Amino acid sequence: MNFVEELQWRGMVHTMMPGTDELLEKEMVTAYVGIDPTADSLHIGHLCGIMMLRHFQRCGHKPLALIGGATGMIGDPSGKSQERNLLNEETLRHNVECIKAQLSHFLDFESDAPNKAELVNNYDWMKDFTFLDFARDIGKHITVNYMMAKDSVQKRLNGEARDGLSFTEFTYQLLQGYDFLYLNQHKNCKLQMGGSDQWGNITTGTELIRRTTGGEAFALTCPLITKADGGKFGKTESGNVWLSREYTSPYKFFQFWLNVSDADAERYIKIFTSMEKDEIDSLIAEHQTDPGQRKLQKRLAKEVTIMVHSEADYNAAVEASDILFGKATKDSLLKLDEATLLDVFSGVPQFEIDKSVIENGVKAVDLLTDNAQVFASKGEMRKMVQGGGVMLNKEKLAAFDQTIGTESLLNGKYILAQKGKKNYFLLVIK
């Protein structure tokens, strides 16, 4: 497979240094993408860079994932309007370990293949580098004029930042440039890839290599991913969509991809999956004949959820979706962990009920009128129960005065009430 052609049909090439494709055709190339360990999980904003490495490895080349343990202590000004908080060493070490585990879902780190992936941490080569040595050995090769001309610096200096640009951040491009130089010398790394906002930092690296060792160095960036409506990709009302299940449950993760627009689904399925071109083209054609089936979104959600989590998590997410929109059973409800249960029913009315009410046993009619205002009156409830229209935990309520006790609790603290086909209410027992 030709890596540049693979990226081009997927819409993943923004800018490429001349000679990059020729280099990739003549030899197995080592390339890296840098990841800032500012949290102990990656989010889907990182996925494009990671997929570049994944495609790179599939095309027979060797990927390096560089965790910025040192540069993460400083913060990159590119695309930022203010300086980020600096992290201590202990936090960074924890973050690096968590990110490493996540990356293994995408890249082969373990095989004996000559192009197996490697994880590198720039803290390893920066931690003993003194300021004087850095100024003497690296700083002298790049002029201030060259550094000032970068877009990321200009934007911050021309009023986009409230507090200007600190010296710490100004030096960031030199540090990133040194990463490329170090990897070029020690890992024969000839290519750096990243988002289009990284072009300035990456080309500082190629320039540093050219001026210090005269080695071969190239750059390739992908477009910054946006939504068709211009909104920011990967952001929801509750914040980032994370790869860690602790911050974004597999169900919520699955739902994010399932709910993208048709236009976005067409772009994202090329960028965020390893599906082949013919299969994607035929799926897009199928989708266009009947968009209501949302085949594109369903396949996208399936592929990405399995890749990031697992097939079991994908199946559980589909089953959880069926609870709201399909014919699910009580067994389906019982399988849900608390986080997923709350995610599935995050938009439904909730009522808090004192635990003593349930512990003493309560008639369903009192529970759903006096304790939780699911019904306006007991008469209304009685009539609906007689018509078979009331369910508790996905089971039809046999009698309006049926006694409800602690045996009805889901995860020890919830009861799901359903009035008719579509009206759900979550009772939270505290």
Short mmCIF file of C-alpha atoms in Angstrom, two decimals:
data_model
loop_
_atom_site.label_atom_id
_atom_site.label_comp_id
_atom_site.label_asym_id
_atom_site.label_seq_id
_atom_site.Cartn_x
_atom_site.Cartn_y
_atom_site.Cartn_z
CA MET A 1 0.00 0.00 0.00
CA ASN A 2 1.16 3.52 -0.82
CA PHE A 3 0.89 5.60 2.36
CA VAL A 4 0.43 9.03 0.74
CA GLU A 5 -2.23 7.70 -1.67
CA GLU A 6 -3.96 5.98 1.27
CA LEU A 7 -4.08 9.24 3.22
CA GLN A 8 -5.14 11.31 0.21
CA TRP A 9 -8.30 9.31 -0.61
CA ARG A 10 -9.16 9.39 3.08
CA GLY A 11 -8.91 13.22 3.06
CA MET A 12 -6.06 13.16 5.57
CA VAL A 13 -3.37 15.25 3.84
CA HIS A 14 -3.23 18.99 4.46
CA THR A 15 0.40 19.92 3.75
CA MET A 16 3.35 17.77 2.74
CA MET A 17 6.98 18.69 2.28
CA PRO A 18 8.30 18.05 -1.26
CA GLY A 19 10.09 14.72 -1.54
CA THR A 20 8.04 13.00 1.19
CA ASP A 21 6.22 10.59 -1.13
CA GLU A 22 9.47 9.71 -2.97
CA LEU A 23 11.15 8.87 0.35
CA LEU A 24 8.25 6.62 1.38
CA GLU A 25 8.39 4.73 -1.91
CA LYS A 26 12.10 3.91 -1.72
CA GLU A 27 12.46 2.54 1.85
CA MET A 28 10.80 1.59 5.13
CA VAL A 29 10.56 4.96 6.88
CA THR A 30 10.34 5.75 10.59
CA ALA A 31 7.93 8.56 11.46
CA TYR A 32 6.52 10.00 14.66
CA VAL A 33 3.51 11.85 15.97
CA GLY A 34 3.76 13.77 19.24
CA ILE A 35 1.08 13.53 21.94
CA ASP A 36 0.90 15.86 24.92
CA PRO A 37 0.18 13.91 28.13
CA THR A 38 -1.93 16.67 29.66
CA ALA A 39 -4.54 14.14 30.86
CA ASP A 40 -4.49 10.45 31.71
CA SER A 41 -6.61 9.65 28.68
CA LEU A 42 -6.57 10.55 25.00
CA HIS A 43 -9.75 12.02 23.52
CA ILE A 44 -11.10 11.74 19.99
CA GLY A 45 -9.28 14.95 19.03
CA HIS A 46 -6.12 12.81 19.15
CA LEU A 47 -7.59 10.12 16.92
CA CYS A 48 -6.61 11.59 13.55
CA GLY A 49 -2.90 11.63 14.46
CA ILE A 50 -3.14 8.12 15.89
CA MET A 51 -4.89 6.87 12.74
CA MET A 52 -2.07 8.36 10.65
CA LEU A 53 0.35 6.18 12.62
CA ARG A 54 -1.98 3.18 12.25
CA HIS A 55 -2.19 3.58 8.45
CA PHE A 56 1.57 4.21 8.37
CA GLN A 57 2.22 0.86 10.05
CA ARG A 58 -0.29 -0.93 7.79
CA CYS A 59 1.66 0.42 4.80
CA GLY A 60 4.83 -1.26 6.07
CA HIS A 61 6.51 1.70 7.76
CA LYS A 62 7.61 2.07 11.38
CA PRO A 63 5.56 4.36 13.67
CA LEU A 64 6.85 6.10 16.79
CA ALA A 65 4.38 7.56 19.27
CA LEU A 66 6.16 10.32 21.13
CA ILE A 67 4.71 11.18 24.53
CA GLY A 68 5.72 14.71 25.43
CA GLY A 69 6.72 14.09 29.05
CA ALA A 70 9.09 17.08 28.90
CA THR A 71 7.20 19.38 26.52
CA GLY A 72 3.99 18.60 28.42
CA MET A 73 5.54 20.46 31.33
CA ILE A 74 5.64 23.60 29.17
CA GLY A 75 2.63 23.69 26.86
CA ASP A 76 2.39 24.32 23.12
CA PRO A 77 1.04 27.74 22.07
CA SER A 78 -0.27 26.41 18.73
CA GLY A 79 -4.02 26.95 18.50
CA LYS A 80 -4.25 28.09 22.14
CA SER A 81 -5.34 31.50 23.38
CA GLN A 82 -3.83 31.14 26.81
CA GLU A 83 -0.99 29.32 28.52
CA ARG A 84 -1.90 25.92 29.91
CA ASN A 85 -1.35 24.73 33.45
CA LEU A 86 2.00 23.05 33.96
CA LEU A 87 2.02 19.49 35.28
CA ASN A 88 4.29 17.95 37.89
CA GLU A 89 6.46 14.90 37.20
CA GLU A 90 4.32 12.43 39.16
CA THR A 91 1.13 13.41 37.29
CA LEU A 92 2.93 13.21 33.95
CA ARG A 93 4.30 9.72 34.71
CA HIS A 94 0.79 8.50 35.52
CA ASN A 95 -0.62 10.08 32.35
CA VAL A 96 2.09 8.53 30.17
CA GLU A 97 1.34 5.00 31.48
CA CYS A 98 -2.40 5.39 30.80
CA ILE A 99 -1.85 6.76 27.28
CA LYS A 100 0.57 3.94 26.46
CA ALA A 101 -2.13 1.37 27.31
CA GLN A 102 -4.65 3.17 25.06
CA LEU A 103 -2.27 3.37 22.09
CA SER A 104 -1.83 -0.41 22.11
CA HIS A 105 -5.42 -0.68 20.80
CA PHE A 106 -4.29 0.97 17.56
CA LEU A 107 -0.65 0.02 17.02
CA ASP A 108 1.35 -3.20 17.14
CA PHE A 109 3.99 -2.69 19.84
CA GLU A 110 4.52 -6.36 20.63
CA SER A 111 5.35 -8.34 17.47
CA ASP A 112 8.79 -9.14 16.06
CA ALA A 113 8.04 -7.27 12.83
CA PRO A 114 10.77 -4.82 11.75
CA ASN A 115 8.13 -2.08 11.66
CA LYS A 116 6.68 -2.71 15.12
CA ALA A 117 5.61 0.51 16.85
CA GLU A 118 7.66 2.10 19.61
CA LEU A 119 6.66 4.48 22.36
CA VAL A 120 9.19 7.17 23.22
CA ASN A 121 9.07 9.88 25.89
CA ASN A 122 11.01 13.10 25.35
CA TYR A 123 11.48 13.43 29.10
CA ASP A 124 14.05 10.62 28.79
CA TRP A 125 16.41 12.76 26.70
CA MET A 126 15.47 16.20 28.05
CA LYS A 127 15.67 15.55 31.81
CA ASP A 128 19.48 15.88 32.03
CA PHE A 129 19.82 18.59 29.38
CA THR A 130 20.90 21.81 31.16
CA PHE A 131 19.66 25.18 30.01
CA LEU A 132 23.21 26.29 29.16
CA ASP A 133 23.85 23.19 27.05
CA PHE A 134 20.54 23.62 25.23
CA ALA A 135 21.21 27.31 24.53
CA ARG A 136 24.72 26.54 23.26
CA ASP A 137 24.09 23.34 21.26
CA ILE A 138 20.57 23.93 19.91
CA GLY A 139 19.58 27.58 20.33
CA LYS A 140 22.43 28.91 18.21
CA HIS A 141 21.16 27.13 15.09
CA ILE A 142 17.71 28.79 14.89
CA THR A 143 17.34 32.57 14.76
CA VAL A 144 14.73 34.54 16.70
CA ASN A 145 13.56 35.98 13.35
CA TYR A 146 12.81 32.44 12.14
CA MET A 147 10.91 31.59 15.33
CA MET A 148 8.96 34.87 15.32
CA ALA A 149 7.71 34.26 11.79
CA LYS A 150 5.71 31.18 12.83
CA ASP A 151 1.91 31.57 12.68
CA SER A 152 1.41 30.13 16.18
CA VAL A 153 3.70 32.83 17.63
CA GLN A 154 2.28 35.66 15.51
CA LYS A 155 -1.31 34.89 16.46
CA ARG A 156 -0.49 35.00 20.15
CA LEU A 157 1.50 38.23 19.81
CA ASN A 158 -1.14 39.98 17.71
CA GLY A 159 -3.82 40.05 20.34
CA GLU A 160 -5.34 36.56 20.37
CA ALA A 161 -3.87 36.00 23.83
CA ARG A 162 -4.84 38.02 26.87
CA ASP A 163 -1.40 37.81 28.44
CA GLY A 164 0.85 37.60 25.37
CA LEU A 165 3.34 34.76 24.96
CA SER A 166 5.65 33.64 27.74
CA PHE A 167 9.30 32.81 27.08
CA THR A 168 8.49 29.26 28.21
CA GLU A 169 5.99 28.82 25.39
CA PHE A 170 8.17 30.69 22.89
CA THR A 171 10.86 28.03 23.36
CA TYR A 172 8.38 25.20 22.69
CA GLN A 173 9.08 25.02 18.95
CA LEU A 174 12.82 24.66 19.68
CA LEU A 175 12.14 21.81 22.10
CA GLN A 176 9.88 20.06 19.59
CA GLY A 177 12.49 20.68 16.93
CA TYR A 178 15.09 19.03 19.16
CA ASP A 179 12.81 15.98 19.57
CA PHE A 180 12.88 15.51 15.80
CA LEU A 181 16.68 15.97 15.73
CA TYR A 182 17.15 13.44 18.55
CA LEU A 183 14.89 10.84 16.91
CA ASN A 184 16.53 11.48 13.56
CA GLN A 185 19.95 10.75 15.08
CA HIS A 186 18.98 7.88 17.41
CA LYS A 187 16.04 6.18 15.62
CA ASN A 188 16.73 7.13 12.00
CA CYS A 189 13.36 8.96 12.08
CA LYS A 190 12.94 10.99 8.87
CA LEU A 191 9.31 12.08 9.03
CA GLN A 192 7.20 13.95 11.55
CA MET A 193 3.41 14.03 11.21
CA GLY A 194 0.69 15.93 13.04
CA GLY A 195 -2.26 18.28 12.73
CA SER A 196 -2.02 21.28 10.39
CA ASP A 197 -1.60 23.58 13.42
CA GLN A 198 1.74 21.81 14.05
CA TRP A 199 3.28 22.73 10.68
CA GLY A 200 5.39 25.54 12.20
CA ASN A 201 6.79 23.37 14.98
CA ILE A 202 7.46 20.45 12.61
CA THR A 203 9.32 22.56 10.06
CA THR A 204 11.46 24.04 12.84
CA GLY A 205 12.56 20.44 13.42
CA THR A 206 13.35 19.81 9.74
CA GLU A 207 15.31 23.09 9.66
CA LEU A 208 17.24 22.18 12.83
CA ILE A 209 18.19 18.79 11.34
CA ARG A 210 19.27 20.43 8.08
CA ARG A 211 21.43 23.01 9.87
CA THR A 212 23.04 20.67 12.43
CA THR A 213 23.58 17.32 10.68
CA GLY A 214 22.37 17.82 7.12
CA GLY A 215 20.18 14.71 7.58
CA GLU A 216 17.01 13.90 5.64
CA ALA A 217 13.86 15.21 7.33
CA PHE A 218 10.31 15.63 6.05
CA ALA A 219 6.91 16.83 7.28
CA LEU A 220 3.30 15.81 6.63
CA THR A 221 0.20 17.23 8.31
CA CYS A 222 -3.49 16.32 8.30
CA PRO A 223 -6.34 18.84 8.30
CA LEU A 224 -7.82 19.84 11.65
CA ILE A 225 -11.07 17.90 11.89
CA THR A 226 -14.21 20.01 12.06
CA LYS A 227 -17.92 19.32 11.84
CA ALA A 228 -19.86 20.14 8.68
CA ASP A 229 -21.71 22.93 10.54
CA GLY A 230 -18.40 24.52 11.56
CA GLY A 231 -18.62 23.36 15.18
CA LYS A 232 -15.67 21.90 17.04
CA PHE A 233 -15.17 18.18 16.46
CA GLY A 234 -15.17 15.95 19.54
CA LYS A 235 -16.83 18.43 21.87
CA THR A 236 -20.24 17.74 23.39
CA GLU A 237 -22.25 19.63 26.00
CA SER A 238 -20.46 17.63 28.67
CA GLY A 239 -16.98 18.29 27.20
CA ASN A 240 -14.48 16.07 25.41
CA VAL A 241 -15.32 12.59 24.14
CA TRP A 242 -12.60 10.54 25.85
CA LEU A 243 -11.14 7.15 24.93
CA SER A 244 -11.13 6.13 28.60
CA ARG A 245 -14.34 4.44 29.77
CA GLU A 246 -13.92 6.22 33.10
CA TYR A 247 -14.62 9.60 31.47
CA THR A 248 -16.82 8.58 28.53
CA SER A 249 -18.68 5.28 28.82
CA PRO A 250 -18.56 2.96 25.76
CA TYR A 251 -22.32 3.59 25.39
CA LYS A 252 -21.86 7.38 25.26
CA PHE A 253 -18.85 6.96 22.96
CA PHE A 254 -20.93 4.78 20.61
CA GLN A 255 -23.79 7.30 20.69
CA PHE A 256 -21.44 10.17 19.71
CA TRP A 257 -20.55 8.48 16.42
CA LEU A 258 -24.08 7.21 15.84
CA ASN A 259 -25.44 10.76 16.00
CA VAL A 260 -23.07 12.54 13.60
CA SER A 261 -24.60 14.16 10.51
CA ASP A 262 -24.65 12.43 7.11
CA ALA A 263 -21.96 14.76 5.74
CA ASP A 264 -19.71 14.17 8.76
CA ALA A 265 -20.27 10.40 8.66
CA GLU A 266 -19.01 10.33 5.04
CA ARG A 267 -15.77 12.07 6.07
CA TYR A 268 -15.26 10.40 9.44
CA ILE A 269 -15.63 6.82 8.20
CA LYS A 270 -12.63 7.42 5.91
CA ILE A 271 -10.52 9.08 8.62
CA PHE A 272 -11.35 7.05 11.72
CA THR A 273 -11.58 3.47 10.42
CA SER A 274 -9.27 1.09 8.55
CA MET A 275 -12.02 0.03 6.14
CA GLU A 276 -10.98 -0.28 2.49
CA LYS A 277 -11.97 2.29 -0.15
CA ASP A 278 -14.29 -0.04 -2.15
CA GLU A 279 -16.26 -1.00 0.95
CA ILE A 280 -16.60 2.60 2.10
CA ASP A 281 -17.66 3.80 -1.39
CA SER A 282 -20.35 1.11 -1.62
CA LEU A 283 -21.57 1.89 1.91
CA ILE A 284 -21.83 5.61 1.08
CA ALA A 285 -23.82 4.77 -2.09
CA GLU A 286 -26.15 2.51 -0.07
CA HIS A 287 -26.61 5.22 2.54
CA GLN A 288 -27.49 7.83 -0.07
CA THR A 289 -30.31 5.68 -1.48
CA ASP A 290 -31.93 5.47 1.99
CA PRO A 291 -30.40 7.95 4.49
CA GLY A 292 -33.13 7.16 7.03
CA GLN A 293 -31.54 3.78 7.73
CA ARG A 294 -28.37 5.61 8.93
CA LYS A 295 -26.22 2.71 7.70
CA LEU A 296 -23.15 4.93 7.50
CA GLN A 297 -23.44 6.16 11.08
CA LYS A 298 -24.16 2.64 12.39
CA ARG A 299 -21.09 1.19 10.69
CA LEU A 300 -18.89 4.12 11.76
CA ALA A 301 -20.03 3.76 15.38
CA LYS A 302 -19.41 0.01 15.26
CA GLU A 303 -15.90 0.22 13.78
CA VAL A 304 -14.64 2.96 16.09
CA THR A 305 -16.22 1.54 19.27
CA ILE A 306 -14.69 -1.90 18.64
CA MET A 307 -11.30 -0.36 17.84
CA VAL A 308 -11.20 1.85 20.94
CA HIS A 309 -13.01 -0.47 23.37
CA SER A 310 -14.00 -4.01 22.29
CA GLU A 311 -16.64 -5.99 20.43
CA ALA A 312 -18.29 -6.86 23.76
CA ASP A 313 -18.53 -3.13 24.61
CA TYR A 314 -20.01 -2.44 21.17
CA ASN A 315 -22.64 -5.17 21.62
CA ALA A 316 -23.47 -3.85 25.09
CA ALA A 317 -23.84 -0.32 23.69
CA VAL A 318 -26.24 -1.54 20.98
CA GLU A 319 -28.25 -3.44 23.58
CA ALA A 320 -28.33 -0.38 25.83
CA SER A 321 -29.60 1.72 22.90
CA ASP A 322 -32.39 -0.81 22.36
CA ILE A 323 -33.62 -0.21 25.90
CA LEU A 324 -34.77 3.26 24.90
CA PHE A 325 -35.66 2.59 21.28
CA GLY A 326 -36.34 -1.13 20.94
CA LYS A 327 -37.89 -4.15 22.61
CA ALA A 328 -35.47 -4.69 25.47
CA THR A 329 -36.15 -6.91 28.49
CA LYS A 330 -35.48 -6.72 32.20
CA ASP A 331 -32.38 -8.85 31.59
CA SER A 332 -30.97 -6.09 29.36
CA LEU A 333 -31.49 -3.58 32.16
CA LEU A 334 -29.83 -5.81 34.73
CA LYS A 335 -26.71 -6.06 32.56
CA LEU A 336 -26.12 -2.30 32.65
CA ASP A 337 -23.53 -0.94 35.04
CA GLU A 338 -24.51 2.22 36.91
CA ALA A 339 -22.56 4.62 34.63
CA THR A 340 -24.21 3.25 31.47
CA LEU A 341 -27.66 3.18 33.08
CA LEU A 342 -27.31 6.88 33.95
CA ASP A 343 -25.99 7.69 30.46
CA VAL A 344 -28.88 5.88 28.76
CA PHE A 345 -31.46 7.72 30.88
CA SER A 346 -29.65 11.04 31.27
CA GLY A 347 -32.43 12.92 29.48
CA VAL A 348 -35.45 11.43 31.27
CA PRO A 349 -37.21 12.95 34.32
CA GLN A 350 -35.74 11.74 37.62
CA PHE A 351 -37.29 11.59 41.08
CA GLU A 352 -35.39 11.12 44.33
CA ILE A 353 -37.09 8.85 46.87
CA ASP A 354 -36.04 8.09 50.42
CA LYS A 355 -34.75 4.54 50.79
CA SER A 356 -37.04 3.85 53.76
CA VAL A 357 -40.07 4.08 51.45
CA ILE A 358 -38.80 1.08 49.44
CA GLU A 359 -37.38 -0.84 52.41
CA ASN A 360 -40.81 -0.85 54.07
CA GLY A 361 -42.52 -1.92 50.83
CA VAL A 362 -44.76 0.53 48.99
CA LYS A 363 -47.77 0.13 46.72
CA ALA A 364 -46.94 0.92 43.10
CA VAL A 365 -49.86 3.38 42.93
CA ASP A 366 -48.48 5.35 45.90
CA LEU A 367 -44.93 5.17 44.57
CA LEU A 368 -45.85 6.60 41.16
CA THR A 369 -48.24 9.30 42.36
CA ASP A 370 -47.27 10.40 45.89
CA ASN A 371 -43.52 9.68 45.94
CA ALA A 372 -42.81 10.32 42.25
CA GLN A 373 -45.21 12.37 40.15
CA VAL A 374 -45.24 9.97 37.21
CA PHE A 375 -49.07 10.12 37.18
CA ALA A 376 -51.24 13.11 37.98
CA SER A 377 -53.79 10.93 39.81
CA LYS A 378 -54.28 7.39 41.11
CA GLY A 379 -57.29 7.01 38.83
CA GLU A 380 -55.19 7.78 35.76
CA MET A 381 -52.62 5.22 36.85
CA ARG A 382 -55.20 2.52 37.61
CA LYS A 383 -56.73 2.94 34.13
CA MET A 384 -53.33 2.72 32.38
CA VAL A 385 -52.28 -0.36 34.38
CA GLN A 386 -55.53 -2.09 33.39
CA GLY A 387 -54.68 -1.33 29.74
CA GLY A 388 -51.20 -2.86 30.18
CA GLY A 389 -49.47 0.48 29.64
CA VAL A 390 -47.30 0.72 32.78
CA MET A 391 -43.95 -1.01 33.18
CA LEU A 392 -41.42 -1.15 35.99
CA ASN A 393 -37.92 -2.22 34.98
CA LYS A 394 -39.27 -3.29 31.56
CA GLU A 395 -41.86 -5.66 33.08
CA LYS A 396 -45.60 -4.96 32.85
CA LEU A 397 -47.11 -3.97 36.16
CA ALA A 398 -49.64 -6.70 36.97
CA ALA A 399 -51.69 -4.69 39.49
CA PHE A 400 -51.79 -1.01 40.32
CA ASP A 401 -51.48 -1.76 44.05
CA GLN A 402 -48.63 -4.29 43.64
CA THR A 403 -46.06 -3.98 46.46
CA ILE A 404 -42.64 -2.70 45.39
CA GLY A 405 -39.63 -3.48 47.59
CA THR A 406 -35.83 -3.51 47.50
CA GLU A 407 -35.85 -6.56 45.18
CA SER A 408 -36.96 -4.18 42.41
CA LEU A 409 -33.84 -1.98 42.63
CA LEU A 410 -31.39 -1.83 39.73
CA ASN A 411 -27.78 -1.48 40.86
CA GLY A 412 -29.17 -1.26 44.40
CA LYS A 413 -30.64 2.23 43.92
CA TYR A 414 -32.76 2.72 40.76
CA ILE A 415 -36.21 1.83 39.43
CA LEU A 416 -37.16 2.51 35.82
CA ALA A 417 -40.81 3.42 35.35
CA GLN A 418 -42.39 3.52 31.91
CA LYS A 419 -45.73 5.10 31.03
CA GLY A 420 -46.88 4.07 27.57
CA LYS A 421 -44.28 3.31 24.89
CA LYS A 422 -42.00 6.31 25.12
CA ASN A 423 -42.31 8.03 28.49
CA TYR A 424 -39.56 6.97 30.90
CA PHE A 425 -38.93 8.05 34.49
CA LEU A 426 -35.95 7.14 36.64
CA LEU A 427 -36.58 6.77 40.37
CA VAL A 428 -33.38 7.30 42.36
CA ILE A 429 -33.52 5.72 45.79
CA LYS A 430 -31.33 7.50 48.36
#
